[in-house]
mmCIF file of C-alpha atoms in Angstrom:
data_model
loop_
_atom_site.group_PDB
_atom_site.id
_atom_site.type_symbol
_atom_site.label_atom_id
_atom_site.label_comp_id
_atom_site.label_asym_id
_atom_site.label_seq_id
_atom_site.Cartn_x
_atom_site.Cartn_y
_atom_site.Cartn_z
ATOM 1 C CA MET L 1 0.000 0.000 0.000
ATOM 2 C CA ARG L 2 2.845 2.392 0.805
ATOM 3 C CA GLY L 3 4.316 1.734 -2.636
ATOM 4 C CA VAL L 4 0.988 2.538 -4.297
ATOM 5 C CA ASN L 5 0.607 5.762 -2.318
ATOM 6 C CA LYS L 6 4.156 6.762 -3.196
ATOM 7 C CA LEU L 7 3.445 6.133 -6.869
ATOM 8 C CA LYS L 8 0.281 8.281 -6.704
ATOM 9 C CA ARG L 9 2.271 10.993 -4.983
ATOM 10 C CA SER L 10 4.943 10.853 -7.654
ATOM 11 C CA VAL L 11 2.303 11.248 -10.385
ATOM 12 C CA LEU L 12 0.895 14.315 -8.635
ATOM 13 C CA LEU L 13 4.356 15.786 -8.277
ATOM 14 C CA ALA L 14 5.031 15.152 -11.953
ATOM 15 C CA HIS L 15 1.808 17.004 -12.820
ATOM 16 C CA SER L 16 2.900 19.884 -10.609
ATOM 17 C CA ILE L 17 6.386 20.136 -12.078
ATOM 18 C CA PHE L 18 5.794 19.357 -15.732
ATOM 19 C CA GLY L 19 2.137 19.948 -16.414
ATOM 20 C CA LYS L 20 -0.975 21.205 -14.634
ATOM 21 C CA ARG L 21 0.738 21.726 -11.270
ATOM 22 C CA LEU L 22 -2.067 20.275 -9.187
ATOM 23 C CA ALA L 23 -0.218 19.460 -5.976
ATOM 24 C CA PHE L 24 1.023 22.014 -3.489
ATOM 25 C CA GLU L 25 3.405 21.246 -0.651
ATOM 26 C CA GLY L 26 3.092 23.388 2.480
ATOM 27 C CA ILE L 27 2.075 26.745 1.013
ATOM 28 C CA PRO L 28 3.286 29.391 3.494
ATOM 29 C CA ILE L 29 0.736 32.111 4.132
ATOM 30 C CA PHE L 30 2.389 35.027 5.900
ATOM 31 C CA ALA L 31 -0.873 36.409 7.219
ATOM 32 C CA THR L 32 0.652 39.344 9.118
ATOM 33 C CA ASP L 33 3.969 41.063 9.751
ATOM 34 C CA ARG L 34 2.979 41.959 13.310
ATOM 35 C CA CYS L 35 5.380 40.367 15.780
ATOM 36 C CA ASN L 36 6.028 40.584 19.523
ATOM 37 C CA SER L 37 9.550 39.182 19.284
ATOM 38 C CA ARG L 38 12.715 41.151 18.462
ATOM 39 C CA CYS L 39 14.759 38.508 16.683
ATOM 40 C CA GLN L 40 18.229 38.893 15.236
ATOM 41 C CA ILE L 41 17.507 36.148 12.708
ATOM 42 C CA CYS L 42 14.453 38.012 11.383
ATOM 43 C CA ASN L 43 13.658 41.719 11.151
ATOM 44 C CA ILE L 44 10.000 41.400 10.217
ATOM 45 C CA TRP L 45 9.136 43.133 13.511
ATOM 46 C CA ARG L 46 10.822 46.281 12.207
ATOM 47 C CA LYS L 47 8.486 46.603 9.200
ATOM 48 C CA SER L 48 6.204 49.618 9.226
ATOM 49 C CA PRO L 49 3.357 50.180 8.682
ATOM 50 C CA LYS L 50 2.014 46.783 9.678
ATOM 51 C CA THR L 51 0.135 44.756 7.077
ATOM 52 C CA ASP L 52 -2.476 42.007 7.480
ATOM 53 C CA LEU L 53 -3.803 39.696 4.779
ATOM 54 C CA ASP L 54 -7.601 39.901 4.854
ATOM 55 C CA PRO L 55 -9.614 36.703 5.473
ATOM 56 C CA GLU L 56 -11.588 37.155 2.242
ATOM 57 C CA THR L 57 -8.386 36.843 0.214
ATOM 58 C CA ILE L 58 -7.426 33.704 2.124
ATOM 59 C CA LYS L 59 -10.920 32.295 1.497
ATOM 60 C CA LYS L 60 -10.399 32.817 -2.235
ATOM 61 C CA ILE L 61 -7.087 30.951 -2.007
ATOM 62 C CA LEU L 62 -8.804 27.953 -0.418
ATOM 63 C CA GLU L 63 -11.527 27.970 -3.084
ATOM 64 C CA ASP L 64 -9.142 28.371 -6.029
ATOM 65 C CA LYS L 65 -9.081 25.728 -8.753
ATOM 66 C CA VAL L 66 -5.381 24.978 -8.231
ATOM 67 C CA ILE L 67 -5.974 23.921 -4.616
ATOM 68 C CA THR L 68 -6.710 20.209 -4.177
ATOM 69 C CA ARG L 69 -7.264 17.829 -1.295
ATOM 70 C CA TYR L 70 -3.522 17.174 -1.383
ATOM 71 C CA SER L 71 -2.682 20.820 -0.750
ATOM 72 C CA SER L 72 -1.235 21.774 2.620
ATOM 73 C CA PHE L 73 -0.600 25.122 4.260
ATOM 74 C CA ILE L 74 1.623 26.858 6.795
ATOM 75 C CA LEU L 75 0.017 29.697 8.773
ATOM 76 C CA THR L 76 2.662 32.098 9.929
ATOM 77 C CA GLY L 77 3.689 35.748 10.212
ATOM 78 C CA GLY L 78 5.156 37.596 12.099
ATOM 79 C CA GLU L 79 3.171 36.034 14.868
ATOM 80 C CA PHE L 80 0.006 34.623 13.334
ATOM 81 C CA ILE L 81 -2.213 35.060 16.394
ATOM 82 C CA LEU L 82 -1.458 38.802 16.404
ATOM 83 C CA HIS L 83 -3.509 39.115 13.210
ATOM 84 C CA PRO L 84 -6.627 41.107 14.201
ATOM 85 C CA LYS L 85 -8.823 38.462 12.517
ATOM 86 C CA TYR L 86 -6.821 35.311 13.237
ATOM 87 C CA ARG L 87 -9.915 33.543 14.590
ATOM 88 C CA GLU L 88 -11.817 34.193 11.367
ATOM 89 C CA ILE L 89 -8.918 32.795 9.338
ATOM 90 C CA LEU L 90 -8.705 29.643 11.437
ATOM 91 C CA SER L 91 -12.452 29.159 11.001
ATOM 92 C CA LEU L 92 -11.905 29.123 7.225
ATOM 93 C CA PHE L 93 -9.416 26.305 7.526
ATOM 94 C CA ASN L 94 -11.733 24.292 9.745
ATOM 95 C CA GLN L 95 -14.533 24.743 7.227
ATOM 96 C CA TYR L 96 -12.497 23.604 4.243
ATOM 97 C CA LYS L 97 -10.679 20.899 6.183
ATOM 98 C CA ASN L 98 -7.357 21.589 4.486
ATOM 99 C CA PHE L 99 -4.265 20.369 6.231
ATOM 100 C CA TYR L 100 -2.278 23.148 7.874
ATOM 101 C CA ILE L 101 0.424 23.720 10.434
ATOM 102 C CA LEU L 102 0.345 26.736 12.735
ATOM 103 C CA LEU L 103 3.677 28.399 13.510
ATOM 104 C CA SER L 104 4.097 30.467 16.657
ATOM 105 C CA ASN L 105 6.776 31.981 18.872
ATOM 106 C CA GLY L 106 4.722 31.022 21.935
ATOM 107 C CA LEU L 107 5.031 34.456 23.558
ATOM 108 C CA LEU L 108 1.269 34.700 24.134
ATOM 109 C CA PRO L 109 0.770 31.398 25.971
ATOM 110 C CA ASP L 110 -2.829 31.896 27.123
ATOM 111 C CA ARG L 111 -4.060 33.007 23.711
ATOM 112 C CA LEU L 112 -2.134 30.257 21.912
ATOM 113 C CA ILE L 113 -3.291 27.439 24.206
ATOM 114 C CA ASN L 114 -6.927 28.568 24.028
ATOM 115 C CA THR L 115 -6.723 28.963 20.241
ATOM 116 C CA VAL L 116 -5.279 25.494 19.705
ATOM 117 C CA ARG L 117 -8.011 23.919 21.789
ATOM 118 C CA GLU L 118 -10.881 26.011 20.452
ATOM 119 C CA PHE L 119 -10.026 25.365 16.778
ATOM 120 C CA ARG L 120 -8.671 21.866 17.367
ATOM 121 C CA VAL L 121 -5.389 22.674 15.690
ATOM 122 C CA LYS L 122 -3.703 19.400 14.744
ATOM 123 C CA ASN L 123 -0.201 20.662 13.963
ATOM 124 C CA LEU L 124 1.611 23.311 15.995
ATOM 125 C CA SER L 125 5.276 24.308 15.795
ATOM 126 C CA ILE L 126 6.894 26.625 18.344
ATOM 127 C CA SER L 127 10.307 28.228 17.951
ATOM 128 C CA LEU L 128 13.070 27.583 20.485
ATOM 129 C CA ASP L 129 16.675 28.620 19.793
ATOM 130 C CA GLY L 130 18.571 27.210 22.762
ATOM 131 C CA CYS L 131 18.931 27.683 26.498
ATOM 132 C CA PRO L 132 17.198 30.645 28.233
ATOM 133 C CA GLU L 133 20.260 32.905 27.904
ATOM 134 C CA THR L 134 20.604 32.182 24.185
ATOM 135 C CA TYR L 135 16.873 32.671 23.724
ATOM 136 C CA ARG L 136 17.090 36.196 25.157
ATOM 137 C CA LYS L 137 20.126 36.995 23.017
ATOM 138 C CA ILE L 138 18.482 35.859 19.771
ATOM 139 C CA ARG L 139 14.864 36.848 20.393
ATOM 140 C CA GLY L 140 15.435 40.094 22.283
ATOM 141 C CA VAL L 141 12.744 39.107 24.806
ATOM 142 C CA ASP L 142 12.621 36.781 27.798
ATOM 143 C CA GLY L 143 10.209 34.190 26.430
ATOM 144 C CA TYR L 144 11.734 30.795 27.222
ATOM 145 C CA SER L 145 9.318 30.200 30.098
ATOM 146 C CA CYS L 146 6.367 31.039 27.805
ATOM 147 C CA VAL L 147 7.446 28.373 25.307
ATOM 148 C CA GLU L 148 7.928 25.844 28.090
ATOM 149 C CA ARG L 149 4.506 26.591 29.518
ATOM 150 C CA VAL L 150 2.781 26.066 26.150
ATOM 151 C CA VAL L 151 4.581 22.753 25.690
ATOM 152 C CA LYS L 152 3.671 21.569 29.184
ATOM 153 C CA GLU L 153 0.016 22.496 28.665
ATOM 154 C CA LEU L 154 -0.413 21.003 25.178
ATOM 155 C CA LYS L 155 1.952 18.035 25.037
ATOM 156 C CA ASP L 156 -0.790 15.549 25.932
ATOM 157 C CA ASP L 157 -3.496 17.111 23.745
ATOM 158 C CA ASP L 158 -4.627 15.575 20.466
ATOM 159 C CA LEU L 159 -2.168 17.320 18.161
ATOM 160 C CA ARG L 160 1.308 16.980 16.760
ATOM 161 C CA LEU L 161 3.382 19.437 18.756
ATOM 162 C CA SER L 162 6.894 20.228 17.586
ATOM 163 C CA ILE L 163 9.770 22.550 18.377
ATOM 164 C CA GLY L 164 11.436 24.458 15.562
ATOM 165 C CA TYR L 165 15.162 25.047 16.093
ATOM 166 C CA THR L 166 17.250 27.216 13.773
ATOM 167 C CA VAL L 167 20.991 26.660 13.438
ATOM 168 C CA SER L 168 22.326 30.212 13.264
ATOM 169 C CA PRO L 169 25.392 32.405 13.849
ATOM 170 C CA TRP L 170 23.901 33.384 17.227
ATOM 171 C CA ASN L 171 23.653 29.956 18.846
ATOM 172 C CA ILE L 172 26.022 27.030 19.277
ATOM 173 C CA ARG L 173 25.942 23.255 19.237
ATOM 174 C CA ASP L 174 25.342 23.118 23.005
ATOM 175 C CA ASP L 175 22.108 25.047 22.439
ATOM 176 C CA LEU L 176 20.910 22.331 20.080
ATOM 177 C CA LEU L 177 21.800 19.669 22.644
ATOM 178 C CA HIS L 178 19.789 21.648 25.196
ATOM 179 C CA VAL L 179 16.754 21.718 22.872
ATOM 180 C CA ILE L 180 17.150 17.999 22.078
ATOM 181 C CA ASN L 181 16.978 17.282 25.816
ATOM 182 C CA PHE L 182 14.005 19.666 26.135
ATOM 183 C CA CYS L 183 12.107 17.750 23.430
ATOM 184 C CA SER L 184 13.043 14.403 24.965
ATOM 185 C CA LYS L 185 11.864 15.576 28.393
ATOM 186 C CA TYR L 186 8.460 16.673 27.122
ATOM 187 C CA ARG L 187 8.194 14.003 24.411
ATOM 188 C CA VAL L 188 7.617 16.384 21.503
ATOM 189 C CA ASP L 189 9.003 16.444 17.979
ATOM 190 C CA LEU L 190 11.998 18.482 16.887
ATOM 191 C CA ASN L 191 12.510 20.117 13.494
ATOM 192 C CA ILE L 192 15.935 21.606 12.774
ATOM 193 C CA GLY L 193 16.481 24.212 10.085
ATOM 194 C CA TYR L 194 19.292 26.556 9.070
ATOM 195 C CA TYR L 195 19.405 30.318 9.235
ATOM 196 C CA CYS L 196 18.861 31.692 5.754
ATOM 197 C CA ASN L 197 19.422 35.034 4.013
ATOM 198 C CA MET L 198 15.742 35.808 3.470
ATOM 199 C CA GLU L 199 15.260 39.099 1.656
ATOM 200 C CA TYR L 200 11.796 39.703 3.130
ATOM 201 C CA TYR L 201 13.316 39.643 6.619
ATOM 202 C CA ASP L 202 16.045 42.160 5.682
ATOM 203 C CA ILE L 203 18.787 39.826 6.868
ATOM 204 C CA THR L 204 22.316 40.242 5.496
ATOM 205 C CA LYS L 205 24.578 38.166 7.769
ATOM 206 C CA PRO L 206 26.093 35.195 5.839
ATOM 207 C CA ALA L 207 24.186 31.929 6.190
ATOM 208 C CA ASP L 208 26.897 29.460 5.199
ATOM 209 C CA LYS L 209 29.636 27.815 7.304
ATOM 210 C CA LEU L 210 27.269 27.146 10.198
ATOM 211 C CA TYR L 211 28.033 24.366 12.669
ATOM 212 C CA ARG L 212 27.245 20.821 11.611
ATOM 213 C CA VAL L 213 24.391 18.819 13.123
ATOM 214 C CA ASP L 214 24.359 15.777 10.822
ATOM 215 C CA ASP L 215 25.620 13.543 13.641
ATOM 216 C CA LEU L 216 22.609 14.607 15.724
ATOM 217 C CA ALA L 217 19.880 14.575 13.093
ATOM 218 C CA ASN L 218 19.339 11.609 10.773
ATOM 219 C CA HIS L 219 18.005 13.244 7.621
ATOM 220 C CA PRO L 220 19.470 13.940 4.149
ATOM 221 C CA TYR L 221 18.719 17.639 4.662
ATOM 222 C CA HIS L 222 21.367 17.761 7.395
ATOM 223 C CA ARG L 223 23.779 15.289 5.818
ATOM 224 C CA LEU L 224 23.850 17.355 2.629
ATOM 225 C CA TYR L 225 24.336 20.740 4.290
ATOM 226 C CA PRO L 226 28.165 20.500 4.471
ATOM 227 C CA GLN L 227 28.278 19.735 0.731
ATOM 228 C CA TRP L 228 26.005 22.674 -0.060
ATOM 229 C CA SER L 229 27.880 25.037 2.280
ATOM 230 C CA SER L 230 31.208 24.167 0.657
ATOM 231 C CA GLY L 231 29.751 24.645 -2.826
ATOM 232 C CA ASN L 232 29.975 20.960 -3.753
ATOM 233 C CA LEU L 233 26.251 20.225 -4.034
ATOM 234 C CA ASP L 234 24.306 21.224 -7.112
ATOM 235 C CA MET L 235 20.671 20.201 -6.627
ATOM 236 C CA PRO L 236 17.785 21.655 -8.668
ATOM 237 C CA CYS L 237 15.273 23.871 -6.870
ATOM 238 C CA MET L 238 12.094 21.798 -7.359
ATOM 239 C CA SER L 239 10.147 23.517 -4.587
ATOM 240 C CA ILE L 240 9.465 26.543 -6.803
ATOM 241 C CA PHE L 241 7.086 24.314 -8.788
ATOM 242 C CA LEU L 242 5.206 23.204 -5.670
ATOM 243 C CA ARG L 243 4.850 25.927 -3.041
ATOM 244 C CA PRO L 244 4.120 29.566 -3.872
ATOM 245 C CA VAL L 245 4.593 32.025 -1.019
ATOM 246 C CA VAL L 246 1.812 34.420 0.044
ATOM 247 C CA ARG L 247 2.774 37.679 1.779
ATOM 248 C CA PRO L 248 0.615 39.934 4.024
ATOM 249 C CA ASN L 249 0.131 42.474 1.207
ATOM 250 C CA GLY L 250 -1.221 39.797 -1.149
ATOM 251 C CA ASP L 251 1.971 39.349 -3.137
ATOM 252 C CA VAL L 252 2.565 35.816 -4.410
ATOM 253 C CA GLU L 253 6.269 35.030 -4.592
ATOM 254 C CA LEU L 254 8.281 32.210 -6.117
ATOM 255 C CA CYS L 255 10.047 31.176 -2.914
ATOM 256 C CA GLU L 256 10.659 32.256 0.667
ATOM 257 C CA PRO L 257 14.317 33.397 0.533
ATOM 258 C CA LYS L 258 14.056 35.658 -2.546
ATOM 259 C CA GLN L 259 11.432 38.342 -3.191
ATOM 260 C CA ILE L 260 10.572 37.285 -6.738
ATOM 261 C CA LYS L 261 7.030 38.540 -7.250
ATOM 262 C CA LEU L 262 4.703 36.482 -9.456
ATOM 263 C CA GLY L 263 1.609 38.622 -8.957
ATOM 264 C CA ASN L 264 -0.778 39.989 -6.357
ATOM 265 C CA LEU L 265 -3.966 38.377 -5.045
ATOM 266 C CA HIS L 266 -5.784 41.721 -4.997
ATOM 267 C CA GLU L 267 -5.379 41.883 -8.771
ATOM 268 C CA GLN L 268 -5.506 38.224 -9.875
ATOM 269 C CA SER L 269 -6.558 34.878 -8.461
ATOM 270 C CA LEU L 270 -3.959 32.402 -7.235
ATOM 271 C CA GLY L 271 -4.723 30.170 -10.214
ATOM 272 C CA GLU L 272 -4.283 32.986 -12.707
ATOM 273 C CA ILE L 273 -0.951 33.873 -11.154
ATOM 274 C CA TRP L 274 0.330 30.327 -10.746
ATOM 275 C CA LEU L 275 -0.645 29.043 -14.192
ATOM 276 C CA SER L 276 0.628 32.097 -16.051
ATOM 277 C CA ASP L 277 3.369 32.041 -18.671
ATOM 278 C CA ARG L 278 5.378 34.475 -16.552
ATOM 279 C CA THR L 279 5.383 32.093 -13.588
ATOM 280 C CA ARG L 280 6.485 29.225 -15.805
ATOM 281 C CA GLU L 281 9.268 31.383 -17.245
ATOM 282 C CA LEU L 282 10.527 32.306 -13.762
ATOM 283 C CA GLN L 283 10.364 28.690 -12.618
ATOM 284 C CA ARG L 284 12.572 27.661 -15.512
ATOM 285 C CA LYS L 285 14.932 30.541 -14.840
ATOM 286 C CA TYR L 286 15.410 29.728 -11.157
ATOM 287 C CA LEU L 287 15.373 25.925 -11.425
ATOM 288 C CA HIS L 288 19.176 26.086 -11.210
ATOM 289 C CA CYS L 289 19.209 28.392 -8.170
ATOM 290 C CA ASN L 290 21.300 26.915 -5.385
ATOM 291 C CA ALA L 291 21.606 30.034 -3.232
ATOM 292 C CA CYS L 292 19.907 28.849 -0.016
ATOM 293 C CA TRP L 293 19.546 25.906 2.311
ATOM 294 C CA HIS L 294 16.146 26.933 3.669
ATOM 295 C CA ASP L 295 14.491 23.991 5.399
ATOM 296 C CA ALA L 296 11.126 24.237 3.655
ATOM 297 C CA GLN L 297 12.544 24.937 0.186
ATOM 298 C CA ARG L 298 15.444 22.489 0.184
ATOM 299 C CA GLY L 299 13.599 19.932 2.285
ATOM 300 C CA CYS L 300 10.983 19.867 -0.455
ATOM 301 C CA ASP L 301 13.737 19.520 -3.085
ATOM 302 C CA ILE L 302 15.169 16.526 -1.253
ATOM 303 C CA TYR L 303 11.711 14.942 -0.975
ATOM 304 C CA VAL L 304 11.079 15.327 -4.697
ATOM 305 C CA THR L 305 14.541 13.986 -5.477
ATOM 306 C CA SER L 306 13.879 10.938 -3.282
ATOM 307 C CA ILE L 307 10.672 10.305 -5.246
ATOM 308 C CA LEU L 308 12.615 10.562 -8.505
ATOM 309 C CA LYS L 309 15.259 8.228 -7.139
ATOM 310 C CA SER L 310 12.606 5.603 -6.363
ATOM 311 C CA PHE L 311 11.206 5.502 -9.890
ATOM 312 C CA VAL L 312 13.606 7.211 -12.289
ATOM 313 C CA PRO L 313 17.155 5.990 -13.107
ATOM 314 C CA SER L 314 19.836 8.681 -12.971
ATOM 315 C CA SER L 315 20.310 8.476 -16.743
ATOM 316 C CA LEU L 316 16.613 9.199 -17.384
ATOM 317 C CA ALA L 317 16.558 11.944 -14.745
ATOM 318 C CA GLY L 318 19.347 13.595 -16.721
ATOM 319 C CA VAL L 319 17.146 13.589 -19.812
ATOM 320 C CA ILE L 320 14.117 15.004 -17.989
ATOM 321 C CA LEU L 321 16.036 17.639 -16.018
ATOM 322 C CA ASN L 322 19.356 18.106 -17.728
ATOM 323 C CA GLY L 323 22.246 20.165 -16.474
ATOM 324 C CA TYR L 324 22.807 18.008 -13.399
ATOM 325 C CA ASN L 325 24.949 15.040 -12.447
ATOM 326 C CA TRP L 326 22.070 12.917 -11.197
ATOM 327 C CA GLN L 327 24.300 9.978 -10.430
ATOM 328 C CA LYS L 328 26.226 12.213 -8.030
ATOM 329 C CA ILE L 329 22.994 13.605 -6.544
ATOM 330 C CA TYR L 330 21.622 10.110 -5.950
ATOM 331 C CA ARG L 331 24.917 9.084 -4.337
ATOM 332 C CA SER L 332 24.699 12.104 -2.047
ATOM 333 C CA MET L 333 21.192 11.062 -1.015
ATOM 334 C CA ASP L 334 22.543 7.631 -0.065
ATOM 335 C CA SER L 335 25.539 8.920 1.899
ATOM 336 C CA GLN L 336 25.806 7.596 5.431
ATOM 337 C CA PHE L 337 25.628 9.904 8.428
ATOM 338 C CA SER L 338 28.178 9.477 11.208
ATOM 339 C CA ASN L 339 27.357 6.943 13.856
ATOM 340 C CA GLN L 340 27.042 9.290 16.834
ATOM 341 C CA GLU L 341 24.214 10.474 19.050
ATOM 342 C CA LYS L 342 21.077 11.143 16.977
ATOM 343 C CA THR L 343 18.041 13.203 17.684
ATOM 344 C CA LYS L 344 15.302 11.188 19.360
ATOM 345 C CA THR L 345 11.853 12.599 18.846
ATOM 346 C CA ARG L 346 8.364 11.239 19.270
ATOM 347 C CA ALA L 347 5.922 11.092 16.382
ATOM 348 C CA LYS L 348 2.273 11.278 17.323
ATOM 349 C CA ALA L 349 -0.462 9.753 15.216
#
């Protein structure tokens, strides 16, 4: 059965990449740029005036012809629950029963806990960057205890609760070990990403040469980071065919790290923007972009590559998507991670 489902998934991905583009993977909707944190890894809190994406526009996204039952969403900001109409937006997602994950910094524990329970949120991710001292240094606020309180309150509820950790120039390996122990203590999942030069966040500090975590996290995304950081990994950017980015002002962009505008939802529908010749032209242009190691973008690329690897020989992959050494890419996917301590996380049904 798993093989059949994987084959169906591969067909949908093929449609998305080469044809009608019916499947979407984790569409990030940045509903607001309001934020109550003061992060060094993100300057969205500095943006002025503040902008909120109206619920009616989000409703049109959910009803658009390019959205299918396989589509998934990420609700984020800023801090999503600072959106003046966040409850109305969550009601839309309950009504249409689309899969979504809610991202939060956890700095409003009462509101977040009540929201999760009221709307029966099934997937919640909360950011945690290290020990309390590191948290204050990176976030500019003293919010570690807020995050811990949310986790304590919700860890036994009917949802998948995870911690999002970002490897950055402002934390160290010991901070990751601290968060690994935190997740083990409370039996919650851990997702590890890398700091990225995201233009929308006005970040300019270099994002390469960060400390390695591949001995702590068993996933190709982490095993391949050293190759990418050293300039020895050339993997196509497949995510730009699968996950448009929606900003608070209605702009639809090609990816999260770069501000490459495809259109605006106040002028065109998502389908009109996504199926346009201009979008297709930009997708072809940036297929060879290898500028970031953003977890959502490159994680999606690795997933698509693993699907290709299951069904498509490297020689045929070279014909379909030329310009790459697919034999080398497939070998990289198979590379073994070092046999040291690995992240232990709990997956909830």
